[in-house]
Amino acid sequence: MQSSPDIEILLNGEAETLELGARLASLLRAGDCVALYGDLGAGKTTLSRGLIQAMDTAIEEIPSPTYTIVQTYEIEPCAVWHFDLYRIDNPMELVELGFDDALNDISLIEWPENAGSLLPENRLSVRLAFSGDVRKACLSGGTAEWIDRLNDHFRKN
Ligand SMILES: Nc1ncnc2c1ncn2[C@@H]1O[C@H](COP(=O)(O)OP(=O)(O)O)[C@@H](O)[C@H]1O
Ligand SMILES: [Mg+2]
């Protein structure tokens, strides 16, 4: 399959950010890492909420992990680890938080820049940005495998 430019999606309101999260949920499996880039308030936590809720509708509260750094959701068949690395100074702090285990499950990472070299190359990157009155999401795959999966999911239907 040909390589492709990034996939851009306009997010017109919070509901559409939640919906994109739900759409991504259907793509994910054990071992996947989603890096959520974007400024404060861009919608990283909102997208994570939509994603986690779509995986398990019984989960009612999905707090921002700003203070706890990580929240873990024991979802079947695969746990989801939701990180916010804003307050991480040294990537090595992640080792104590179980980052290796997280990468075997499904990991959602806000402020992935702070993971340094621990951030896997085989990841889906989601860049959220303000674009006039709306928000914009830009999806890109870090590897050929992810690029194929994005093409399959977003360009064929
Ligand atoms: N597409 C959107 N349009 C307008 N507001 C949005 C959109 N997506 C999310 N929001 C709102 O933006 C605010 C900040 O979102 P949040 O997900 O906490 O950002 P971040 O985690 O990137 O700091 C929330 O009040 C949320 O409801
Ligand atoms: Mg956040």
GROMACS .gro file of N, CA and C and ligand atoms in nm:
model
  499
    1MET      N    1   0.084  -0.120   0.000
    1MET     CA    2   0.000   0.000   0.000
    1MET      C    3   0.088   0.125   0.000
    2GLN      N    4   0.047   0.226  -0.074
    2GLN     CA    5   0.131   0.345  -0.082
    2GLN      C    6   0.137   0.417   0.052
    3SER      N    7   0.249   0.485   0.075
    3SER     CA    8   0.255   0.563   0.198
    3SER      C    9   0.164   0.683   0.177
    4SER      N   10   0.127   0.747   0.284
    4SER     CA   11   0.025   0.849   0.269
    4SER      C   12   0.057   0.969   0.355
    5PRO      N   13   0.006   1.085   0.317
    5PRO     CA   14   0.022   1.199   0.405
    5PRO      C   15  -0.064   1.180   0.529
    6ASP      N   16  -0.046   1.265   0.624
    6ASP     CA   17  -0.125   1.255   0.746
    6ASP      C   18  -0.274   1.270   0.716
    7ILE      N   19  -0.354   1.218   0.806
    7ILE     CA   20  -0.500   1.228   0.791
    7ILE      C   21  -0.548   1.343   0.879
    8GLU      N   22  -0.617   1.438   0.819
    8GLU     CA   23  -0.664   1.554   0.896
    8GLU      C   24  -0.814   1.548   0.914
    9ILE      N   25  -0.856   1.574   1.035
    9ILE     CA   26  -0.998   1.567   1.068
    9ILE      C   27  -1.035   1.693   1.147
   10LEU      N   28  -1.140   1.763   1.103
   10LEU     CA   29  -1.186   1.879   1.179
   10LEU      C   30  -1.274   1.832   1.292
   11LEU      N   31  -1.258   1.893   1.407
   11LEU     CA   32  -1.336   1.856   1.524
   11LEU      C   33  -1.421   1.976   1.565
   12ASN      N   34  -1.544   1.973   1.520
   12ASN     CA   35  -1.633   2.086   1.541
   12ASN      C   36  -1.712   2.066   1.671
   13GLY      N   37  -1.649   2.093   1.781
   13GLY     CA   38  -1.715   2.077   1.911
   13GLY      C   39  -1.668   1.953   1.984
   14GLU      N   40  -1.688   1.956   2.116
   14GLU     CA   41  -1.639   1.849   2.203
   14GLU      C   42  -1.691   1.710   2.159
   15ALA      N   43  -1.817   1.706   2.115
   15ALA     CA   44  -1.876   1.576   2.077
   15ALA      C   45  -1.796   1.510   1.966
   16GLU      N   46  -1.742   1.591   1.875
   16GLU     CA   47  -1.666   1.531   1.764
   16GLU      C   48  -1.529   1.482   1.810
   17THR      N   49  -1.475   1.546   1.912
   17THR     CA   50  -1.348   1.496   1.969
   17THR      C   51  -1.373   1.361   2.037
   18LEU      N   52  -1.483   1.352   2.111
   18LEU     CA   53  -1.519   1.225   2.177
   18LEU      C   54  -1.542   1.116   2.072
   19GLU      N   55  -1.607   1.155   1.963
   19GLU     CA   56  -1.639   1.060   1.856
   19GLU      C   57  -1.512   1.007   1.787
   20LEU      N   58  -1.415   1.094   1.766
   20LEU     CA   59  -1.290   1.049   1.706
   20LEU      C   60  -1.222   0.949   1.801
   21GLY      N   61  -1.227   0.978   1.931
   21GLY     CA   62  -1.173   0.885   2.029
   21GLY      C   63  -1.240   0.749   2.017
   22ALA      N   64  -1.371   0.749   2.005
   22ALA     CA   65  -1.446   0.623   1.993
   22ALA      C   66  -1.406   0.550   1.865
   23ARG      N   67  -1.385   0.626   1.760
   23ARG     CA   68  -1.346   0.565   1.633
   23ARG      C   69  -1.207   0.500   1.644
   24LEU      N   70  -1.118   0.567   1.712
   24LEU     CA   71  -0.985   0.511   1.730
   24LEU      C   72  -0.989   0.386   1.818
   25ALA      N   73  -1.084   0.383   1.912
   25ALA     CA   74  -1.094   0.268   2.002
   25ALA      C   75  -1.112   0.139   1.922
   26SER      N   76  -1.187   0.147   1.814
   26SER     CA   77  -1.216   0.026   1.736
   26SER      C   78  -1.093  -0.024   1.661
   27LEU      N   79  -0.993   0.060   1.652
   27LEU     CA   80  -0.870   0.024   1.581
   27LEU      C   81  -0.768  -0.044   1.671
   28LEU      N   82  -0.778  -0.020   1.802
   28LEU     CA   83  -0.667  -0.053   1.891
   28LEU      C   84  -0.669  -0.197   1.940
   29ARG      N   85  -0.549  -0.247   1.965
   29ARG     CA   86  -0.532  -0.381   2.021
   29ARG      C   87  -0.411  -0.381   2.114
   30ALA      N   88  -0.392  -0.491   2.183
   30ALA     CA   89  -0.282  -0.500   2.280
   30ALA      C   90  -0.149  -0.463   2.214
   31GLY      N   91  -0.069  -0.383   2.284
   31GLY     CA   92   0.062  -0.343   2.233
   31GLY      C   93   0.061  -0.210   2.161
   32ASP      N   94  -0.058  -0.151   2.145
   32ASP     CA   95  -0.065  -0.023   2.073
   32ASP      C   96  -0.036   0.096   2.165
   33CYS      N   97   0.028   0.194   2.106
   33CYS     CA   98   0.059   0.318   2.178
   33CYS      C   99   0.005   0.435   2.096
   34VAL      N  100  -0.071   0.521   2.162
   34VAL     CA  101  -0.124   0.641   2.097
   34VAL      C  102  -0.063   0.763   2.166
   35ALA      N  103   0.015   0.840   2.090
   35ALA     CA  104   0.077   0.961   2.145
   35ALA      C  105  -0.013   1.079   2.110
   36LEU      N  106  -0.055   1.152   2.213
   36LEU     CA  107  -0.148   1.264   2.195
   36LEU      C  108  -0.073   1.396   2.215
   37TYR      N  109  -0.043   1.461   2.103
   37TYR     CA  110   0.030   1.588   2.108
   37TYR      C  111  -0.070   1.705   2.105
   38GLY      N  112  -0.028   1.817   2.159
   38GLY     CA  113  -0.113   1.937   2.151
   38GLY      C  114  -0.101   2.021   2.277
   39ASP      N  115  -0.126   2.151   2.259
   39ASP     CA  116  -0.116   2.243   2.372
   39ASP      C  117  -0.220   2.213   2.479
   40LEU      N  118  -0.202   2.279   2.591
   40LEU     CA  119  -0.299   2.272   2.699
   40LEU      C  120  -0.437   2.312   2.645
   41GLY      N  121  -0.536   2.230   2.670
   41GLY     CA  122  -0.672   2.262   2.628
   41GLY      C  123  -0.705   2.220   2.486
   42ALA      N  124  -0.613   2.156   2.417
   42ALA     CA  125  -0.636   2.121   2.276
   42ALA      C  126  -0.737   2.006   2.259
   43GLY      N  127  -0.754   1.924   2.363
   43GLY     CA  128  -0.852   1.816   2.353
   43GLY      C  129  -0.796   1.675   2.375
   44LYS      N  130  -0.676   1.666   2.427
   44LYS     CA  131  -0.612   1.534   2.446
   44LYS      C  132  -0.690   1.447   2.545
   45THR      N  133  -0.728   1.507   2.657
   45THR     CA  134  -0.802   1.429   2.758
   45THR      C  135  -0.941   1.395   2.707
   46THR      N  136  -1.003   1.489   2.637
   46THR     CA  137  -1.137   1.464   2.582
   46THR      C  138  -1.134   1.346   2.486
   47LEU      N  139  -1.036   1.344   2.397
   47LEU     CA  140  -1.025   1.233   2.302
   47LEU      C  141  -1.002   1.101   2.377
   48SER      N  142  -0.919   1.106   2.481
   48SER     CA  143  -0.894   0.984   2.560
   48SER      C  144  -1.023   0.935   2.626
   49ARG      N  145  -1.104   1.030   2.674
   49ARG     CA  146  -1.232   0.992   2.737
   49ARG      C  147  -1.323   0.921   2.638
   50GLY      N  148  -1.332   0.976   2.518
   50GLY     CA  149  -1.417   0.914   2.417
   50GLY      C  150  -1.369   0.774   2.384
   51LEU      N  151  -1.237   0.760   2.380
   51LEU     CA  152  -1.175   0.632   2.345
   51LEU      C  153  -1.201   0.527   2.455
   52ILE      N  154  -1.173   0.566   2.579
   52ILE     CA  155  -1.186   0.470   2.691
   52ILE      C  156  -1.334   0.432   2.710
   53GLN      N  157  -1.421   0.532   2.701
   53GLN     CA  158  -1.563   0.505   2.720
   53GLN      C  159  -1.618   0.411   2.612
   54ALA      N  160  -1.566   0.427   2.490
   54ALA     CA  161  -1.611   0.338   2.382
   54ALA      C  162  -1.565   0.195   2.406
   55MET      N  163  -1.454   0.179   2.476
   55MET     CA  164  -1.404   0.043   2.502
   55MET      C  165  -1.479  -0.023   2.616
   56ASP      N  166  -1.529   0.059   2.708
   56ASP     CA  167  -1.605   0.004   2.821
   56ASP      C  168  -1.706   0.109   2.867
   57THR      N  169  -1.828   0.091   2.824
   57THR     CA  170  -1.931   0.191   2.852
   57THR      C  171  -1.966   0.196   3.001
   58ALA      N  172  -1.922   0.095   3.077
   58ALA     CA  173  -1.953   0.095   3.221
   58ALA      C  174  -1.865   0.194   3.298
   59ILE      N  175  -1.756   0.240   3.235
   59ILE     CA  176  -1.668   0.335   3.303
   59ILE      C  177  -1.733   0.473   3.296
   60GLU      N  178  -1.765   0.526   3.414
   60GLU     CA  179  -1.838   0.653   3.415
   60GLU      C  180  -1.746   0.773   3.431
   61GLU      N  181  -1.642   0.754   3.509
   61GLU     CA  182  -1.556   0.868   3.534
   61GLU      C  183  -1.416   0.845   3.478
   62ILE      N  184  -1.371   0.937   3.397
   62ILE     CA  185  -1.237   0.928   3.340
   62ILE      C  186  -1.165   1.059   3.372
   63PRO      N  187  -1.102   1.064   3.489
   63PRO     CA  188  -1.036   1.189   3.528
   63PRO      C  189  -0.912   1.215   3.445
   64SER      N  190  -0.875   1.342   3.435
   64SER     CA  191  -0.748   1.374   3.370
   64SER      C  192  -0.635   1.323   3.459
   65PRO      N  193  -0.537   1.256   3.404
   65PRO     CA  194  -0.426   1.207   3.488
   65PRO      C  195  -0.320   1.314   3.517
   66THR      N  196  -0.356   1.440   3.510
   66THR     CA  197  -0.258   1.548   3.529
   66THR      C  198  -0.181   1.531   3.660
   67TYR      N  199  -0.252   1.498   3.767
   67TYR     CA  200  -0.186   1.490   3.898
   67TYR      C  201  -0.136   1.351   3.930
   68THR      N  202  -0.210   1.250   3.887
   68THR     CA  203  -0.169   1.112   3.918
   68THR      C  204  -0.066   1.061   3.818
   69ILE      N  205  -0.051   1.132   3.705
   69ILE     CA  206   0.036   1.096   3.591
   69ILE      C  207  -0.017   0.977   3.512
   70VAL      N  208  -0.073   0.877   3.582
   70VAL     CA  209  -0.132   0.766   3.505
   70VAL      C  210  -0.260   0.718   3.572
   71GLN      N  211  -0.358   0.683   3.489
   71GLN     CA  212  -0.481   0.616   3.534
   71GLN      C  213  -0.490   0.488   3.453
   72THR      N  214  -0.519   0.378   3.520
   72THR     CA  215  -0.526   0.250   3.450
   72THR      C  216  -0.669   0.198   3.452
   73TYR      N  217  -0.713   0.147   3.339
   73TYR     CA  218  -0.849   0.094   3.327
   73TYR      C  219  -0.841  -0.053   3.290
   74GLU      N  220  -0.893  -0.137   3.378
   74GLU     CA  221  -0.887  -0.283   3.356
   74GLU      C  222  -1.000  -0.325   3.264
   75ILE      N  223  -0.980  -0.301   3.137
   75ILE     CA  224  -1.082  -0.330   3.037
   75ILE      C  225  -1.049  -0.466   2.974
   76GLU      N  226  -1.153  -0.547   2.945
   76GLU     CA  227  -1.132  -0.673   2.872
   76GLU      C  228  -1.142  -0.645   2.722
   77PRO      N  229  -1.057  -0.702   2.640
   77PRO     CA  230  -0.952  -0.799   2.671
   77PRO      C  231  -0.817  -0.734   2.702
   78CYS      N  232  -0.812  -0.602   2.707
   78CYS     CA  233  -0.680  -0.540   2.724
   78CYS      C  234  -0.691  -0.412   2.806
   79ALA      N  235  -0.607  -0.401   2.908
   79ALA     CA  236  -0.607  -0.282   2.993
   79ALA      C  237  -0.562  -0.159   2.914
   80VAL      N  238  -0.615  -0.044   2.955
   80VAL     CA  239  -0.575   0.083   2.894
   80VAL      C  240  -0.506   0.168   3.000
   81TRP      N  241  -0.388   0.218   2.966
   81TRP     CA  242  -0.312   0.306   3.055
   81TRP      C  243  -0.317   0.446   2.996
   82HIS      N  244  -0.370   0.540   3.073
   82HIS     CA  245  -0.383   0.678   3.025
   82HIS      C  246  -0.283   0.766   3.102
   83PHE      N  247  -0.182   0.813   3.030
   83PHE     CA  248  -0.075   0.892   3.092
   83PHE      C  249  -0.090   1.041   3.060
   84ASP      N  250  -0.049   1.125   3.152
   84ASP     CA  251  -0.027   1.267   3.125
   84ASP      C  252   0.113   1.299   3.178
   85LEU      N  253   0.207   1.316   3.088
   85LEU     CA  254   0.348   1.330   3.126
   85LEU      C  255   0.391   1.475   3.146
   86TYR      N  256   0.294   1.565   3.156
   86TYR     CA  257   0.326   1.707   3.168
   86TYR      C  258   0.426   1.733   3.280
   87ARG      N  259   0.409   1.663   3.392
   87ARG     CA  260   0.493   1.692   3.509
   87ARG      C  261   0.615   1.600   3.521
   88ILE      N  262   0.640   1.523   3.418
   88ILE     CA  263   0.757   1.434   3.421
   88ILE      C  264   0.883   1.512   3.380
   89ASP      N  265   0.985   1.506   3.462
   89ASP     CA  266   1.108   1.577   3.429
   89ASP      C  267   1.209   1.487   3.359
   90ASN      N  268   1.208   1.360   3.400
   90ASN     CA  269   1.306   1.265   3.347
   90ASN      C  270   1.231   1.140   3.302
   91PRO      N  271   1.251   1.099   3.176
   91PRO     CA  272   1.179   0.981   3.127
   91PRO      C  273   1.196   0.858   3.216
   92MET      N  274   1.306   0.853   3.290
   92MET     CA  275   1.330   0.735   3.374
   92MET      C  276   1.223   0.721   3.484
   93GLU      N  277   1.155   0.831   3.517
   93GLU     CA  278   1.046   0.823   3.615
   93GLU      C  279   0.935   0.730   3.565
   94LEU      N  280   0.929   0.714   3.435
   94LEU     CA  281   0.823   0.631   3.376
   94LEU      C  282   0.843   0.483   3.407
   95VAL      N  283   0.965   0.444   3.424
   95VAL     CA  284   0.994   0.303   3.450
   95VAL      C  285   0.924   0.260   3.578
   96GLU      N  286   0.933   0.345   3.683
   96GLU     CA  287   0.867   0.315   3.810
   96GLU      C  288   0.716   0.311   3.799
   97LEU      N  289   0.663   0.381   3.701
   97LEU     CA  290   0.517   0.386   3.684
   97LEU      C  291   0.464   0.268   3.602
   98GLY      N  292   0.552   0.177   3.566
   98GLY     CA  293   0.508   0.058   3.492
   98GLY      C  294   0.497   0.079   3.343
   99PHE      N  295   0.578   0.170   3.290
   99PHE     CA  296   0.567   0.204   3.148
   99PHE      C  297   0.586   0.082   3.057
  100ASP      N  298   0.675  -0.008   3.095
  100ASP     CA  299   0.698  -0.128   3.013
  100ASP      C  300   0.571  -0.212   3.004
  101ASP      N  301   0.502  -0.228   3.118
  101ASP     CA  302   0.377  -0.304   3.117
  101ASP      C  303   0.273  -0.232   3.032
  102ALA      N  304   0.271  -0.100   3.045
  102ALA     CA  305   0.173  -0.021   2.968
  102ALA      C  306   0.189  -0.045   2.819
  103LEU      N  307   0.314  -0.055   2.774
  103LEU     CA  308   0.338  -0.072   2.630
  103LEU      C  309   0.295  -0.209   2.580
  104ASN      N  310   0.280  -0.305   2.673
  104ASN     CA  311   0.226  -0.436   2.633
  104ASN      C  312   0.074  -0.434   2.626
  105ASP      N  313   0.014  -0.340   2.697
  105ASP     CA  314  -0.131  -0.322   2.691
  105ASP      C  315  -0.160  -0.212   2.589
  106ILE      N  316  -0.260  -0.129   2.615
  106ILE     CA  317  -0.286  -0.015   2.528
  106ILE      C  318  -0.248   0.111   2.606
  107SER      N  319  -0.164   0.195   2.548
  107SER     CA  320  -0.124   0.317   2.619
  107SER      C  321  -0.166   0.441   2.542
  108LEU      N  322  -0.223   0.535   2.615
  108LEU     CA  323  -0.259   0.667   2.561
  108LEU      C  324  -0.173   0.767   2.635
  109ILE      N  325  -0.099   0.848   2.561
  109ILE     CA  326   0.002   0.931   2.628
  109ILE      C  327  -0.013   1.079   2.591
  110GLU      N  328  -0.056   1.158   2.689
  110GLU     CA  329  -0.057   1.303   2.671
  110GLU      C  330   0.082   1.356   2.704
  111TRP      N  331   0.127   1.461   2.637
  111TRP     CA  332   0.263   1.516   2.650
  111TRP      C  333   0.368   1.408   2.625
  112PRO      N  334   0.358   1.337   2.513
  112PRO     CA  335   0.453   1.229   2.484
  112PRO      C  336   0.596   1.277   2.465
  113GLU      N  337   0.612   1.408   2.439
  113GLU     CA  338   0.748   1.464   2.425
  113GLU      C  339   0.832   1.430   2.548
  114ASN      N  340   0.765   1.423   2.663
  114ASN     CA  341   0.839   1.402   2.789
  114ASN      C  342   0.878   1.257   2.814
  115ALA      N  343   0.841   1.168   2.723
  115ALA     CA  344   0.883   1.028   2.737
  115ALA      C  345   1.021   1.006   2.676
  116GLY      N  346   1.071   1.105   2.605
  116GLY     CA  347   1.203   1.093   2.545
  116GLY      C  348   1.215   0.969   2.459
  117SER      N  349   1.325   0.900   2.475
  117SER     CA  350   1.351   0.783   2.389
  117SER      C  351   1.269   0.661   2.430
  118LEU      N  352   1.193   0.671   2.540
  118LEU     CA  353   1.109   0.557   2.579
  118LEU      C  354   0.982   0.548   2.493
  119LEU      N  355   0.954   0.656   2.422
  119LEU     CA  356   0.834   0.655   2.336
  119LEU      C  357   0.859   0.563   2.217
  120PRO      N  358   0.773   0.460   2.199
  120PRO     CA  359   0.802   0.367   2.089
  120PRO      C  360   0.781   0.431   1.952
  121GLU      N  361   0.862   0.388   1.859
  121GLU     CA  362   0.848   0.439   1.723
  121GLU      C  363   0.720   0.387   1.658
  122ASN      N  364   0.686   0.263   1.695
  122ASN     CA  365   0.565   0.203   1.640
  122ASN      C  366   0.444   0.256   1.717
  123ARG      N  367   0.400   0.374   1.679
  123ARG     CA  368   0.289   0.437   1.750
  123ARG      C  369   0.200   0.513   1.653
  124LEU      N  370   0.081   0.539   1.701
  124LEU     CA  371  -0.008   0.631   1.630
  124LEU      C  372   0.010   0.767   1.695
  125SER      N  373   0.043   0.868   1.616
  125SER     CA  374   0.052   1.004   1.669
  125SER      C  375  -0.072   1.081   1.631
  126VAL      N  376  -0.132   1.144   1.731
  126VAL     CA  377  -0.249   1.229   1.709
  126VAL      C  378  -0.209   1.369   1.752
  127ARG      N  379  -0.211   1.463   1.658
  127ARG     CA  380  -0.177   1.601   1.692
  127ARG      C  381  -0.303   1.683   1.693
  128LEU      N  382  -0.334   1.742   1.808
  128LEU     CA  383  -0.455   1.822   1.822
  128LEU      C  384  -0.414   1.969   1.824
  129ALA      N  385  -0.488   2.050   1.748
  129ALA     CA  386  -0.452   2.191   1.740
  129ALA      C  387  -0.577   2.277   1.726
  130PHE      N  388  -0.563   2.402   1.766
  130PHE     CA  389  -0.670   2.498   1.747
  130PHE      C  390  -0.662   2.547   1.603
  131SER      N  391  -0.776   2.556   1.538
  131SER     CA  392  -0.778   2.602   1.400
  131SER      C  393  -0.898   2.696   1.385
  132GLY      N  394  -0.875   2.824   1.406
  132GLY     CA  395  -0.985   2.920   1.406
  132GLY      C  396  -1.081   2.885   1.518
  133ASP      N  397  -1.209   2.869   1.484
  133ASP     CA  398  -1.310   2.840   1.586
  133ASP      C  399  -1.319   2.693   1.620
  134VAL      N  400  -1.256   2.609   1.539
  134VAL     CA  401  -1.266   2.465   1.564
  134VAL      C  402  -1.130   2.408   1.603
  135ARG      N  403  -1.131   2.278   1.623
  135ARG     CA  404  -1.005   2.209   1.651
  135ARG      C  405  -0.978   2.118   1.532
  136LYS      N  406  -0.854   2.079   1.523
  136LYS     CA  407  -0.813   1.993   1.413
  136LYS      C  408  -0.733   1.877   1.471
  137ALA      N  409  -0.755   1.759   1.418
  137ALA     CA  410  -0.674   1.644   1.457
  137ALA      C  411  -0.596   1.598   1.336
  138CYS      N  412  -0.472   1.566   1.358
  138CYS     CA  413  -0.388   1.516   1.250
  138CYS      C  414  -0.333   1.380   1.294
  139LEU      N  415  -0.367   1.276   1.218
  139LEU     CA  416  -0.326   1.140   1.254
  139LEU      C  417  -0.209   1.098   1.167
  140SER      N  418  -0.107   1.043   1.230
  140SER     CA  419   0.003   0.990   1.150
  140SER      C  420   0.060   0.864   1.214
  141GLY      N  421   0.098   0.773   1.129
  141GLY     CA  422   0.153   0.647   1.176
  141GLY      C  423   0.304   0.654   1.177
  142GLY      N  424   0.364   0.601   1.283
  142GLY     CA  425   0.509   0.606   1.294
  142GLY      C  426   0.578   0.496   1.216
  143THR      N  427   0.503   0.397   1.175
  143THR     CA  428   0.561   0.284   1.101
  143THR      C  429   0.469   0.247   0.985
  144ALA      N  430   0.522   0.167   0.893
  144ALA     CA  431   0.442   0.124   0.778
  144ALA      C  432   0.316   0.051   0.824
  145GLU      N  433   0.330  -0.024   0.933
  145GLU     CA  434   0.214  -0.099   0.983
  145GLU      C  435   0.102  -0.004   1.025
  146TRP      N  436   0.139   0.101   1.095
  146TRP     CA  437   0.036   0.197   1.138
  146TRP      C  438  -0.021   0.274   1.019
  147ILE      N  439   0.063   0.307   0.924
  147ILE     CA  440   0.014   0.380   0.806
  147ILE      C  441  -0.089   0.295   0.734
  148ASP      N  442  -0.063   0.164   0.719
  148ASP     CA  443  -0.159   0.075   0.655
  148ASP      C  444  -0.290   0.069   0.734
  149ARG      N  445  -0.278   0.061   0.864
  149ARG     CA  446  -0.400   0.051   0.945
  149ARG      C  447  -0.484   0.179   0.935
  150LEU      N  448  -0.415   0.293   0.932
  150LEU     CA  449  -0.489   0.420   0.918
  150LEU      C  450  -0.556   0.429   0.782
  151ASN      N  451  -0.482   0.387   0.680
  151ASN     CA  452  -0.542   0.391   0.545
  151ASN      C  453  -0.663   0.300   0.537
  152ASP      N  454  -0.651   0.180   0.593
  152ASP     CA  455  -0.763   0.086   0.591
  152ASP      C  456  -0.885   0.146   0.658
  153HIS      N  457  -0.861   0.208   0.770
  153HIS     CA  458  -0.974   0.253   0.850
  153HIS      C  459  -1.032   0.385   0.804
  154PHE      N  460  -0.946   0.479   0.763
  154PHE     CA  461  -0.996   0.614   0.737
  154PHE      C  462  -1.014   0.647   0.589
  155ARG      N  463  -0.956   0.567   0.502
  155ARG     CA  464  -0.965   0.605   0.361
  155ARG      C  465  -1.052   0.512   0.278
  156LYS      N  466  -1.090   0.398   0.336
  156LYS     CA  467  -1.165   0.302   0.253
  156LYS      C  468  -1.315   0.306   0.276
  157ASN      N  469  -1.358   0.375   0.383
  157ASN     CA  470  -1.505   0.374   0.403
  157ASN      C  471  -1.558   0.516   0.422
  158LIG     N1  472  -1.347   1.993   1.920
  158LIG     C1  473  -1.365   2.073   2.027
  158LIG     N2  474  -1.419   2.194   2.013
  158LIG     C2  475  -1.435   2.276   2.120
  158LIG     N3  476  -1.401   2.243   2.247
  158LIG     C3  477  -1.346   2.121   2.266
  158LIG     C4  478  -1.325   2.031   2.158
  158LIG     N4  479  -1.267   1.919   2.207
  158LIG     C5  480  -1.252   1.940   2.340
  158LIG     N5  481  -1.300   2.060   2.377
  158LIG     C6  482  -1.298   2.121   2.510
  158LIG     O1  483  -1.168   2.172   2.535
  158LIG     C7  484  -1.144   2.174   2.675
  158LIG     C8  485  -1.006   2.122   2.707
  158LIG     O2  486  -0.996   1.987   2.664
  158LIG     P1  487  -0.899   1.880   2.725
  158LIG     O3  488  -0.936   1.754   2.658
  158LIG     O4  489  -0.899   1.883   2.872
  158LIG     O5  490  -0.758   1.932   2.672
  158LIG     P2  491  -0.610   1.880   2.699
  158LIG     O6  492  -0.616   1.745   2.764
  158LIG     O7  493  -0.547   1.876   2.563
  158LIG     O8  494  -0.545   1.983   2.787
  158LIG     C9  495  -1.256   2.094   2.739
  158LIG     O9  496  -1.345   2.184   2.801
  158LIG    C10  497  -1.323   2.025   2.622
  158LIG    O10  498  -1.461   2.009   2.644
  159MG      MG  499  -0.521   1.670   2.937
   0.00000   0.00000   0.00000
